[in-house]
XYZ file of C-alpha atoms in Angstrom:
748
model
C 24.637 -35.173 -71.102
C 24.835 -35.874 -67.287
C 28.107 -36.103 -65.710
C 29.433 -37.989 -63.001
C 31.069 -36.124 -60.434
C 32.218 -36.596 -56.799
C 30.725 -34.419 -53.937
C 32.826 -32.338 -52.179
C 33.079 -29.114 -49.728
C 33.011 -25.499 -50.687
C 36.564 -24.381 -51.416
C 35.891 -20.964 -49.523
C 33.958 -19.813 -46.438
C 32.548 -17.153 -48.609
C 31.050 -19.794 -51.031
C 29.362 -21.559 -48.418
C 27.035 -18.697 -47.593
C 25.797 -18.355 -51.329
C 24.054 -21.757 -51.272
C 25.356 -22.719 -54.633
C 26.503 -25.889 -56.188
C 30.387 -24.896 -56.887
C 31.649 -26.442 -60.414
C 34.697 -26.604 -62.500
C 35.195 -24.624 -65.659
C 36.670 -27.876 -67.143
C 33.331 -29.743 -66.687
C 30.611 -27.014 -67.333
C 30.289 -24.114 -70.067
C 29.766 -20.438 -68.833
C 25.991 -20.483 -70.012
C 24.916 -23.214 -67.435
C 22.982 -21.447 -64.691
C 21.233 -24.170 -62.701
C 22.170 -27.795 -62.516
C 20.173 -30.917 -61.368
C 21.730 -33.487 -59.011
C 20.548 -36.808 -59.065
C 21.436 -39.140 -56.120
C 18.762 -42.033 -57.191
C 16.794 -42.788 -60.010
C 13.800 -40.720 -58.759
C 15.477 -38.398 -56.584
C 16.907 -34.962 -57.836
C 17.764 -31.641 -56.456
C 18.171 -28.315 -58.319
C 21.114 -25.896 -57.503
C 22.343 -22.649 -58.831
C 25.800 -23.432 -60.390
C 28.800 -21.201 -59.419
C 32.206 -21.960 -61.300
C 35.407 -21.398 -59.166
C 39.291 -22.228 -60.066
C 39.534 -24.063 -56.897
C 37.391 -26.745 -57.491
C 39.334 -29.511 -59.271
C 37.882 -31.272 -62.651
C 35.489 -34.174 -61.581
C 34.182 -32.577 -58.360
C 31.370 -30.314 -57.353
C 31.228 -28.542 -53.898
C 28.459 -28.317 -51.554
C 28.155 -26.461 -48.177
C 27.101 -28.408 -45.232
C 23.456 -27.250 -45.262
C 23.284 -28.141 -49.058
C 24.757 -31.572 -48.412
C 22.390 -32.469 -45.543
C 19.333 -31.178 -47.618
C 20.405 -33.566 -50.556
C 21.601 -36.271 -48.305
C 24.970 -36.355 -49.634
C 28.350 -37.494 -48.222
C 31.825 -36.407 -49.265
C 33.332 -38.258 -51.979
C 29.990 -39.755 -53.240
C 29.443 -40.004 -56.828
C 26.552 -38.248 -58.120
C 24.931 -37.618 -61.565
C 24.933 -33.888 -62.558
C 23.073 -32.286 -65.774
C 22.461 -28.746 -66.488
C 18.954 -27.652 -65.722
C 16.729 -25.063 -67.667
C 13.637 -23.488 -66.429
C 11.020 -23.494 -69.347
C 9.722 -20.149 -70.361
C 5.980 -21.021 -70.220
C 6.403 -23.125 -66.919
C 4.635 -21.841 -63.911
C 7.862 -22.184 -61.634
C 9.314 -19.587 -63.806
C 8.294 -16.766 -61.564
C 7.621 -17.011 -57.982
C 5.241 -14.419 -56.549
C 6.052 -15.317 -52.783
C 8.178 -17.542 -50.517
C 7.434 -18.555 -46.993
C 10.503 -19.456 -44.802
C 10.889 -21.052 -41.625
C 13.700 -19.357 -39.679
C 16.061 -20.363 -36.870
C 19.578 -19.916 -35.471
C 21.878 -22.361 -37.053
C 23.920 -22.382 -33.734
C 22.307 -23.641 -30.380
C 24.312 -21.415 -27.961
C 23.470 -17.873 -28.749
C 24.720 -14.909 -26.670
C 21.443 -12.787 -26.769
C 18.682 -15.107 -28.294
C 16.111 -12.190 -27.675
C 17.423 -9.785 -30.010
C 14.950 -8.570 -32.575
C 15.667 -9.441 -36.169
C 13.830 -7.067 -38.548
C 11.856 -9.128 -41.365
C 11.459 -6.361 -43.646
C 15.527 -5.823 -43.809
C 15.834 -9.532 -43.898
C 13.530 -9.947 -46.751
C 15.554 -7.187 -48.589
C 18.876 -8.729 -48.028
C 17.550 -12.385 -49.082
C 16.532 -10.953 -52.422
C 19.916 -9.322 -52.842
C 21.725 -12.741 -52.263
C 19.316 -14.975 -53.859
C 17.585 -13.184 -56.442
C 17.382 -15.777 -59.637
C 18.058 -18.823 -57.277
C 16.030 -21.970 -57.694
C 14.092 -23.000 -54.531
C 12.444 -26.093 -53.692
C 9.834 -26.889 -50.860
C 11.772 -28.327 -48.020
C 15.102 -26.924 -49.092
C 17.277 -25.612 -46.224
C 19.258 -22.503 -46.818
C 22.069 -20.879 -44.659
C 21.524 -17.054 -44.858
C 24.332 -14.690 -43.480
C 22.136 -11.566 -42.205
C 24.100 -8.425 -41.992
C 27.116 -10.431 -40.486
C 24.893 -10.441 -37.282
C 24.039 -14.301 -37.149
C 23.835 -17.014 -39.791
C 20.206 -18.317 -39.838
C 18.813 -21.701 -41.048
C 16.063 -21.067 -43.436
C 13.728 -23.890 -44.587
C 11.466 -23.370 -47.423
C 7.858 -23.995 -46.623
C 5.563 -22.637 -49.294
C 6.269 -21.343 -52.728
C 3.599 -19.513 -54.847
C 3.991 -18.874 -58.457
C 2.258 -16.878 -60.917
C -0.055 -18.729 -63.426
C 1.409 -17.985 -66.897
C -1.377 -19.413 -68.780
C -4.179 -17.516 -67.053
C -1.878 -14.359 -67.606
C -1.830 -15.040 -71.394
C -5.488 -15.844 -71.544
C -6.388 -12.375 -69.920
C -7.754 -14.154 -66.879
C -7.222 -13.076 -63.157
C -3.905 -14.763 -62.232
C -4.271 -16.168 -58.865
C -0.993 -17.619 -57.356
C -0.604 -21.275 -57.358
C 1.530 -23.437 -55.031
C 4.412 -25.070 -56.601
C 7.193 -27.394 -55.506
C 10.066 -25.915 -57.444
C 10.449 -22.111 -58.580
C 13.028 -19.317 -59.140
C 13.239 -16.286 -56.977
C 12.894 -13.174 -58.397
C 13.849 -9.397 -57.355
C 10.061 -8.683 -56.551
C 9.256 -12.029 -54.813
C 7.495 -11.328 -51.462
C 9.366 -13.058 -48.763
C 7.872 -14.203 -45.525
C 9.477 -15.139 -42.596
C 8.151 -17.437 -39.885
C 9.774 -18.669 -36.518
C 10.401 -22.083 -36.040
C 8.551 -24.132 -33.296
C 10.587 -24.014 -30.196
C 12.976 -21.286 -31.516
C 14.267 -18.708 -29.487
C 14.419 -16.081 -32.662
C 12.676 -12.935 -32.188
C 11.170 -11.758 -35.388
C 9.578 -8.473 -35.905
C 8.455 -6.291 -38.762
C 5.874 -6.509 -41.512
C 7.312 -9.240 -43.429
C 6.829 -11.720 -40.260
C 4.108 -14.113 -41.369
C 0.599 -13.811 -39.565
C 0.895 -16.776 -37.420
C -2.497 -18.446 -36.547
C -3.901 -17.183 -33.326
C -6.457 -17.981 -30.978
C -9.031 -15.592 -30.015
C -8.456 -14.394 -26.370
C -12.189 -14.287 -25.665
C -13.828 -17.548 -25.235
C -16.475 -17.862 -28.214
C -19.064 -19.403 -25.889
C -18.911 -16.904 -23.521
C -22.243 -14.947 -22.551
C -21.495 -11.669 -20.686
C -25.274 -11.883 -19.637
C -24.524 -14.948 -17.687
C -21.643 -13.835 -15.893
C -23.347 -14.093 -12.363
C -21.566 -10.846 -10.988
C -24.124 -8.209 -9.638
C -23.026 -4.598 -8.876
C -19.677 -4.690 -10.520
C -20.386 -3.765 -14.211
C -18.133 -0.562 -13.881
C -15.356 -2.409 -12.340
C -15.497 -5.075 -14.801
C -15.484 -2.822 -17.650
C -12.407 -0.978 -16.446
C -10.440 -4.128 -16.001
C -11.401 -5.357 -19.634
C -10.512 -2.080 -20.786
C -6.883 -2.064 -19.043
C -6.035 -5.921 -19.272
C -7.605 -7.339 -22.175
C -8.157 -4.901 -24.922
C -4.522 -5.202 -26.177
C -4.987 -8.913 -26.056
C -8.103 -9.038 -28.479
C -6.147 -7.360 -31.318
C -3.454 -9.502 -33.596
C -0.097 -9.387 -32.367
C 1.166 -7.653 -35.431
C -1.097 -4.601 -34.458
C 0.335 -4.776 -30.892
C 3.653 -5.020 -32.141
C 3.251 -1.824 -34.583
C 1.735 0.129 -31.617
C 4.956 -1.028 -29.317
C 2.513 -1.830 -26.672
C 3.036 -4.174 -23.893
C 0.284 -6.418 -22.322
C -0.960 -5.857 -18.804
C 0.479 -8.754 -16.714
C -1.092 -8.287 -13.366
C -4.386 -7.232 -11.589
C -4.906 -6.507 -8.002
C -8.424 -6.843 -6.546
C -8.810 -5.415 -3.177
C -11.732 -4.446 -0.991
C -13.776 -5.533 1.992
C -14.588 -9.370 2.489
C -17.419 -10.577 0.711
C -17.620 -7.839 -2.258
C -17.031 -10.448 -5.018
C -13.366 -10.428 -5.501
C -12.763 -14.241 -5.861
C -16.107 -14.303 -7.862
C -14.499 -11.756 -10.373
C -11.405 -13.680 -10.652
C -13.010 -16.934 -11.302
C -15.427 -15.219 -14.086
C -12.325 -13.590 -15.776
C -10.768 -17.349 -16.006
C -13.847 -18.469 -17.536
C -14.114 -15.647 -19.921
C -10.883 -15.967 -21.244
C -9.860 -18.532 -23.839
C -6.975 -19.471 -21.853
C -5.235 -22.261 -20.170
C -6.954 -23.530 -16.954
C -6.255 -21.056 -14.427
C -3.949 -22.049 -11.584
C -5.388 -20.989 -8.161
C -3.266 -20.569 -5.202
C -4.112 -19.417 -1.745
C -1.093 -17.220 -0.576
C -0.261 -19.416 2.283
C 0.066 -22.554 0.272
C 3.275 -20.845 -1.368
C 5.148 -20.925 1.843
C 7.116 -24.088 3.024
C 9.268 -25.188 5.995
C 12.124 -26.102 3.890
C 14.576 -23.459 2.586
C 14.337 -22.553 -0.767
C 10.871 -24.485 -1.198
C 8.630 -21.377 -1.151
C 10.588 -19.926 -3.890
C 10.588 -22.936 -5.703
C 6.917 -22.886 -5.501
C 6.809 -19.536 -7.110
C 9.051 -20.870 -10.045
C 6.641 -23.762 -10.715
C 3.627 -21.656 -11.139
C 5.470 -20.037 -14.219
C 7.186 -23.169 -15.564
C 4.319 -23.889 -18.019
C 4.051 -20.426 -19.369
C 8.007 -20.253 -19.672
C 7.931 -23.510 -21.680
C 5.166 -22.541 -24.165
C 6.552 -18.916 -24.675
C 9.923 -20.460 -25.732
C 7.938 -23.010 -28.282
C 5.236 -20.689 -29.628
C 6.624 -17.196 -28.874
C 4.005 -14.579 -29.455
C 1.242 -17.256 -30.498
C 1.537 -18.839 -27.024
C -1.687 -19.046 -25.085
C -2.536 -16.938 -21.933
C -1.685 -18.662 -18.679
C -3.659 -16.934 -15.719
C -2.476 -17.501 -12.078
C -5.094 -16.514 -9.563
C -3.136 -15.577 -5.829
C -5.778 -15.307 -3.284
C -4.831 -14.038 0.147
C -1.890 -12.157 -1.552
C -1.093 -10.226 1.532
C 0.235 -13.647 3.270
C 3.120 -13.885 0.952
C 3.616 -10.349 -0.432
C 4.032 -8.285 2.642
C 6.482 -5.210 2.428
C 10.085 -6.326 2.332
C 11.780 -5.665 5.657
C 8.435 -5.641 7.542
C 8.412 -9.362 8.746
C 10.485 -10.063 11.788
C 12.837 -12.947 12.315
C 16.114 -13.980 10.484
C 14.878 -16.246 7.776
C 13.678 -13.717 5.188
C 11.499 -15.985 3.846
C 8.744 -13.542 2.817
C 11.261 -11.277 1.318
C 12.768 -13.614 -0.954
C 9.310 -14.915 -2.006
C 8.482 -11.291 -3.045
C 12.007 -11.089 -4.835
C 11.263 -14.322 -6.737
C 7.883 -13.215 -7.832
C 9.140 -9.855 -8.894
C 11.728 -11.816 -11.209
C 9.108 -13.988 -12.874
C 6.629 -11.103 -13.462
C 8.927 -8.477 -15.007
C 12.550 -9.630 -14.546
C 15.397 -9.940 -17.202
C 13.792 -12.940 -18.927
C 10.185 -11.391 -19.457
C 7.195 -13.598 -20.074
C 4.358 -12.238 -22.164
C 1.855 -14.798 -21.927
C 0.985 -14.690 -18.171
C -2.035 -12.734 -16.176
C -1.652 -12.594 -12.480
C -4.635 -11.907 -10.397
C -3.994 -11.202 -7.006
C -6.562 -10.683 -4.440
C -6.297 -9.144 -1.019
C -8.400 -7.248 1.808
C -5.159 -5.378 2.933
C -3.821 -3.484 0.088
C -1.782 -1.340 2.648
C 0.310 -4.682 3.002
C 1.410 -5.549 -0.225
C 5.217 -4.311 -1.336
C 5.137 -1.196 -3.238
C 7.577 -2.750 -5.991
C 4.517 -5.342 -6.783
C 2.341 -2.089 -7.390
C 4.235 -0.339 -10.043
C 3.227 -0.381 -13.663
C 4.565 -3.580 -15.596
C 3.530 -5.687 -12.558
C 0.341 -5.682 -10.871
C -0.450 -2.592 -12.805
C -4.347 -2.634 -12.880
C -5.523 -2.046 -9.415
C -9.193 -2.237 -8.882
C -11.022 -1.582 -5.694
C -14.120 -3.913 -5.418
C -16.276 -2.122 -3.110
C -19.651 -2.435 -1.327
C -22.542 -2.432 -3.890
C -24.601 0.725 -4.510
C -28.459 0.091 -4.740
C -28.499 -0.827 -8.252
C -25.849 -3.434 -7.615
C -27.834 -4.941 -4.959
C -30.903 -5.199 -7.006
C -28.863 -6.963 -9.379
C -27.289 -9.304 -6.967
C -30.622 -10.026 -5.133
C -31.982 -10.950 -8.728
C -29.123 -13.214 -9.321
C -29.762 -15.224 -5.921
C -33.380 -15.256 -6.384
C -33.582 -16.248 -10.066
C -34.363 -19.695 -9.585
C -36.901 -19.243 -6.956
C -38.480 -17.182 -9.475
C -38.144 -19.566 -12.377
C -39.915 -22.355 -10.127
C -42.612 -20.253 -8.642
C -41.099 -20.541 -5.157
C -41.229 -16.746 -4.157
C -44.358 -14.877 -3.120
C -45.600 -11.848 -4.875
C -45.228 -9.327 -2.281
C -41.480 -9.619 -2.184
C -39.974 -6.671 -3.796
C -36.553 -6.944 -4.767
C -35.942 -2.906 -5.059
C -37.531 -2.565 -1.409
C -35.062 -5.281 -0.326
C -32.382 -3.320 -1.914
C -33.273 -0.007 -0.337
C -33.227 -1.861 3.028
C -29.993 -3.428 2.714
C -27.439 -0.459 2.805
C -23.809 -1.472 3.098
C -24.535 -5.220 2.629
C -21.836 -6.985 0.737
C -22.655 -9.490 -2.088
C -21.911 -12.152 0.431
C -24.371 -10.839 3.054
C -26.986 -10.436 0.369
C -26.527 -14.233 -0.353
C -26.529 -15.020 3.086
C -29.754 -12.880 3.608
C -31.587 -15.077 0.811
C -30.606 -18.072 2.463
C -31.800 -16.789 5.828
C -35.188 -16.151 4.563
C -35.306 -19.699 2.649
C -34.519 -21.220 6.267
C -37.426 -19.277 7.661
C -39.815 -20.097 5.040
C -39.075 -23.788 5.324
C -38.989 -24.004 9.006
C -42.820 -22.895 8.738
C -43.530 -26.410 7.233
C -41.565 -28.416 9.742
C -43.297 -29.776 13.022
C -40.801 -30.174 15.649
C -42.443 -32.565 18.060
C -41.076 -35.778 19.675
C -39.894 -36.355 16.066
C -39.011 -33.962 13.348
C -41.977 -33.992 10.722
C -42.304 -32.184 7.442
C -45.675 -31.074 5.789
C -46.289 -33.825 3.021
C -47.801 -30.903 0.704
C -44.303 -28.733 1.467
C -43.546 -28.830 -2.455
C -46.701 -27.063 -3.113
C -46.759 -24.681 -0.029
C -43.252 -23.672 0.105
C -43.144 -19.747 -0.902
C -40.483 -17.182 0.421
C -42.420 -14.228 1.485
C -41.520 -10.555 2.308
C -41.931 -11.269 5.943
C -39.344 -14.014 5.783
C -37.011 -11.515 4.354
C -37.721 -8.876 7.010
C -37.278 -11.432 9.698
C -33.923 -12.199 8.356
C -32.839 -8.572 8.142
C -33.953 -8.003 11.846
C -32.587 -11.330 13.621
C -30.109 -13.323 11.290
C -27.967 -10.870 9.018
C -26.210 -8.022 10.058
C -23.837 -6.082 7.687
C -20.158 -5.718 8.820
C -20.187 -2.345 7.485
C -23.650 -1.409 8.619
C -24.954 0.746 11.399
C -23.825 -0.070 14.875
C -27.632 -0.086 15.985
C -27.020 -1.968 19.222
C -24.455 0.778 20.452
C -26.802 3.460 19.383
C -29.622 1.975 21.004
C -27.824 1.551 24.227
C -26.751 5.416 24.211
C -30.513 6.246 23.652
C -32.094 3.874 26.045
C -33.699 6.969 27.795
C -34.289 8.782 24.663
C -33.653 12.469 24.263
C -35.310 14.825 26.781
C -35.959 18.059 24.877
C -35.943 20.453 28.118
C -35.380 23.621 26.476
C -34.194 25.870 23.684
C -30.490 24.420 23.891
C -31.316 20.963 23.127
C -33.543 22.050 20.187
C -30.636 24.284 19.050
C -28.133 21.264 18.965
C -30.170 18.953 17.298
C -31.089 21.830 14.670
C -27.506 22.516 14.147
C -26.663 18.863 14.180
C -29.513 18.221 11.274
C -27.854 21.128 9.167
C -24.203 19.521 9.641
C -25.468 16.269 8.784
C -27.029 17.735 5.599
C -23.627 19.244 4.805
C -21.814 16.027 4.947
C -24.453 14.406 2.616
C -24.121 17.391 0.344
C -22.459 16.536 -2.988
C -21.209 20.331 -3.297
C -19.364 20.283 0.335
C -16.169 18.653 0.854
C -16.047 15.005 1.858
C -15.496 15.547 5.454
C -17.471 17.180 8.256
C -16.190 16.843 11.844
C -18.427 17.932 14.858
C -17.427 18.173 18.522
C -20.164 18.169 21.314
C -18.545 19.737 24.470
C -19.957 20.371 27.656
C -19.930 19.535 31.258
C -20.053 15.818 32.651
C -23.434 14.262 32.565
C -24.934 16.995 30.123
C -26.127 14.158 27.507
C -23.493 14.803 24.870
C -23.161 11.065 24.117
C -27.069 10.630 23.695
C -27.096 13.764 21.344
C -24.448 12.712 19.353
C -25.949 9.049 19.179
C -29.387 10.679 18.300
C -27.491 12.737 15.275
C -25.924 10.007 13.951
C -29.128 7.780 14.080
C -31.076 10.712 12.272
C -28.229 11.164 9.745
C -29.615 7.879 8.274
C -26.132 7.061 6.854
C -25.809 3.322 5.806
C -22.448 3.171 7.772
C -22.177 4.130 11.447
C -19.642 2.810 13.869
C -18.986 3.893 17.453
C -15.312 4.386 18.766
C -15.407 4.327 22.401
C -12.847 3.935 25.000
C -15.147 1.031 26.623
C -14.196 -1.126 23.750
C -10.281 -0.412 24.259
C -9.825 -1.275 27.964
C -6.433 -2.673 28.589
C -5.374 -1.891 24.972
C -1.654 -0.705 24.548
C -1.108 2.585 22.561
C -0.290 0.715 19.428
C -3.166 -1.520 19.615
C -5.475 1.594 20.534
C -4.259 3.412 17.333
C -4.714 0.379 15.087
C -8.251 -0.084 16.648
C -9.142 3.570 15.562
C -7.575 3.329 12.468
C -9.423 0.370 11.356
C -12.595 2.059 12.222
C -11.960 5.030 10.037
C -10.607 2.564 7.126
C -13.690 0.776 7.237
C -15.619 4.072 7.162
C -13.644 4.936 3.837
C -15.212 1.925 2.121
C -18.810 3.309 2.225
C -20.094 6.073 0.265
C -21.828 7.750 3.233
C -20.205 7.185 6.760
C -20.518 8.383 10.251
C -18.144 7.701 13.213
C -19.080 8.490 16.718
C -15.872 9.190 18.854
C -17.210 9.025 22.458
C -15.279 10.557 25.406
C -12.301 11.757 23.352
C -10.330 12.253 26.440
C -10.448 9.094 27.860
C -9.106 7.561 24.358
C -6.185 9.872 24.844
C -5.794 8.321 28.320
C -5.878 11.987 29.838
C -5.363 12.163 33.408
C -5.607 15.571 35.430
C -2.692 14.686 37.805
C 0.412 15.196 35.993
C -1.175 15.879 33.476
C -0.845 12.671 31.542
C -1.772 11.604 27.866
C -1.020 9.177 25.019
C 0.741 11.241 22.428
C 0.669 8.440 19.883
C -3.173 8.347 19.986
C -3.217 12.014 19.849
C -1.347 12.273 16.687
C -3.379 9.376 15.195
C -6.434 11.243 16.028
C -5.194 14.587 14.789
C -4.350 12.948 11.485
C -7.631 10.902 11.156
C -9.712 13.930 11.944
C -8.262 15.991 8.966
C -7.709 13.330 6.541
C -10.311 13.659 3.661
C -11.967 10.394 2.647
C -11.546 8.928 -0.991
C -12.925 10.829 -3.937
C -16.657 10.317 -3.896
C -17.212 9.237 -0.277
C -18.753 11.172 2.464
C -17.685 11.248 6.050
C -19.318 12.597 9.136
C -17.555 12.602 12.513
C -18.841 13.194 15.979
C -16.862 13.549 18.992
C -17.861 14.152 22.607
C -15.665 15.469 25.563
C -16.090 17.029 28.877
C -12.576 18.631 28.569
C -12.829 21.402 26.118
C -9.786 23.260 27.533
C -7.795 20.153 27.355
C -8.506 19.692 23.830
C -7.835 23.339 22.894
C -4.386 22.885 24.504
C -3.676 19.805 22.569
C -4.545 22.089 19.547
C -7.442 19.401 18.388
C -10.375 22.137 18.195
C -8.921 23.509 14.980
C -9.413 19.961 13.435
C -13.404 20.191 13.736
C -15.597 21.952 11.315
C -18.014 22.692 14.161
C -18.111 22.811 18.019
C -21.448 22.609 19.754
C -21.824 23.447 23.434
C -23.989 21.291 25.189
C -25.168 23.230 28.618
C -26.347 21.827 31.954
C -30.212 22.648 32.949
C -29.633 26.072 34.460
C -33.101 27.291 35.106
C -36.259 26.142 36.989
C -38.434 25.877 33.770
C -35.878 23.347 32.533
C -36.183 21.264 35.510
C -39.823 21.262 35.394
C -40.198 20.363 31.867
C -38.019 17.444 32.482
C -40.163 16.226 35.515
C -43.259 16.680 33.387
C -41.851 14.317 30.602
C -40.728 11.722 33.269
C -44.098 10.839 34.740
C -42.358 10.026 37.942
C -44.230 12.941 39.978
C -47.903 13.824 39.817
C -49.099 17.398 38.970
C -49.508 18.217 42.764
C -45.892 17.058 43.352
C -44.731 19.045 40.428
C -46.373 22.227 41.582
C -44.658 21.794 45.129
C -41.271 21.327 43.562
C -42.008 24.415 41.230
C -42.925 26.311 44.171
C -39.906 25.222 46.211
C -37.254 25.979 43.738
C -38.952 29.435 42.518
C -36.136 32.029 42.501
C -33.414 29.492 43.103
C -30.628 28.831 40.461
C -30.585 25.280 38.901
C -27.254 23.759 37.579
C -27.398 20.010 37.148
C -26.736 17.595 34.136
C -29.481 15.680 32.370
C -28.126 12.433 33.147
C -27.706 13.071 36.640
C -31.183 14.561 37.160
C -32.594 11.336 35.430
C -30.708 9.181 38.213
C -32.216 11.284 41.012
C -35.749 11.022 39.565
C -35.181 7.173 39.277
C -34.337 7.438 42.951
C -37.234 9.433 43.793
C -39.489 6.744 41.941
C -38.446 4.190 44.192
C -39.498 6.275 47.493
C -42.957 6.340 48.974
C -45.347 8.799 47.802
C -45.643 11.148 50.648
C -41.789 11.441 50.909
C -41.021 11.688 47.196
C -40.697 15.444 46.767
C -38.847 15.846 49.994
C -36.513 13.067 49.104
C -35.886 14.360 45.517
C -35.288 17.943 46.790
C -32.805 16.970 49.376
C -30.608 14.939 46.861
C -30.853 18.049 44.672
C -29.375 20.070 47.459
C -26.712 17.464 48.331
C -25.593 17.430 44.658
C -25.288 21.340 44.677
C -28.079 21.545 41.982
C -30.000 24.086 43.925
C -28.992 27.419 45.630
C -28.794 31.133 45.323
C -25.308 31.069 43.841
C -25.060 27.594 42.677
C -22.146 26.773 40.819
C -19.784 23.803 39.846
């Protein structure tokens, strides 16, 4: 029999948390456990009944959440009648309940505090076992006196009693109304846009998007020679994102938030970042060049950083762990992330930009749905705080490709030519890869373009007007000769051999005037092999010392050329005329830094005392440059890299006083010519004198001592070459005597 009662408040605060309808003992008998509240002819709600003496006869109390769910107002007349669950009804036994949780209050002191869903499920069953629940019902849940949560019933699954009686497999069926039992499985989901942080096994498995784009094909990446680097990046940065959030949570694992790609220009850093953005099933990457962040207005540079992270912050608040990945690509990162305190001026803009970036990546309010990919050629300029774990954690050097990598890159850039039969059969990609030592990926692409332009130029007739062969489509083929022409004339690697400088030093070649020269070349060959050897340490330094004009630079250039190292650079005082001490040190340091990027490198440091600004009057020298050279001559290259250093000097004693000799692996003495037969050997090789003239010179110098450098001797031979034939021998011998190169007790 239905009663007409007035809706009222719960009489006590404790009763407001039990989510029951509170009735009077005068209206209901003690055996009534549930009531059905009818607010309209076809609208009813089922509550568990709780009797309390504070409720007057003719009234029934509800808490605020219950009144809101049933759309009741205080003092409203409603029809209330007892409700009984049928023993055969499916709703009698709930197998599982899925609840949507949120804070009931909007202002929370610590919104990111984790809530253990296992403990929540246990306490929920203690409080609400035996309660009836309806889909869409809202419940106030006082969890361990920490916070009152608002729960909403989303899904109810009950056991199929009829199937159990028939002996069939009882699969759970969804129902709109059911009774919670002591063994009902409780599942909690976070409400959309909620700040609630749920952890534990009773958290619902949210629908998640695969991090890897399903249409991605690793075979079509278009990245050559970077397989090892890409695999390392995938292992460190993306492996944890492939697994479901529940597994990552059980491991206590945090995703990598930042990657720094550094290395020489043109090695594929930007291409790598672009391909990572395509590979991931993420939001469209935000690509920003470092200088674009800076702004002339105060505070705008920092605001630009905040805008980069705004979308990620909003989505994480709304979706939590199911938020999509937001990728931010920062090119030329060293422009905005210089070490704090290193930039002059009183604005401090660079420092505040770095501080803002640090706060967004790994500050108090951490974001777990971002991936920052930074790129730079100058890793040494980046602030150290950005490079620690938790920030730009994965630091990958994108170096020069090896021969296998160059084959891959050349295949990528010639693929279309092979598809359309535009490349001749005599082109061997492996041969080109062997010829392009220390070429970067960009330089290999430039090589292909240069070969294409050479091939196309053959079909163009440049007369009074430019005419193209009408059958160019059929005739056009890129041949081996086109690639060789491009290698010789068009494209030179930035980290390749300083061929022009070496050729300049070897313009007269090496004159093998005796055993000393042969011995130096043999010892130099062995030292080059030692530098190349895998068993040896990564550094071999050689000093060629001797008197002026002895040919030390030419011998060092010959050793560098014969080493066949892919990277050979010359560090000469000729290139640093007028440099300050700091500029000179930076220039020398850059040569060594570039050498460390190649697997096999050779540096020729010519006339080392001139680099040191040494002057015999005083004496005077640059201590700053000296200390820099002392450090660099002893510094081991990175692991797996080999470095050969060849230095020349005419002041061995000066270097010994400066304690530089101990820094060399070997010291080779280059002497002057000191015997008549040495002089005759040079004259015979020069072709400046005939046999009769050489015999006259040999007879004249017989029994005399000779002391002259090969460079000075070649200059005298060139002078004699310009003299009349009948005066050539006399002129040559006269000049030798004037130079003090001949005499009974010739000395210098």
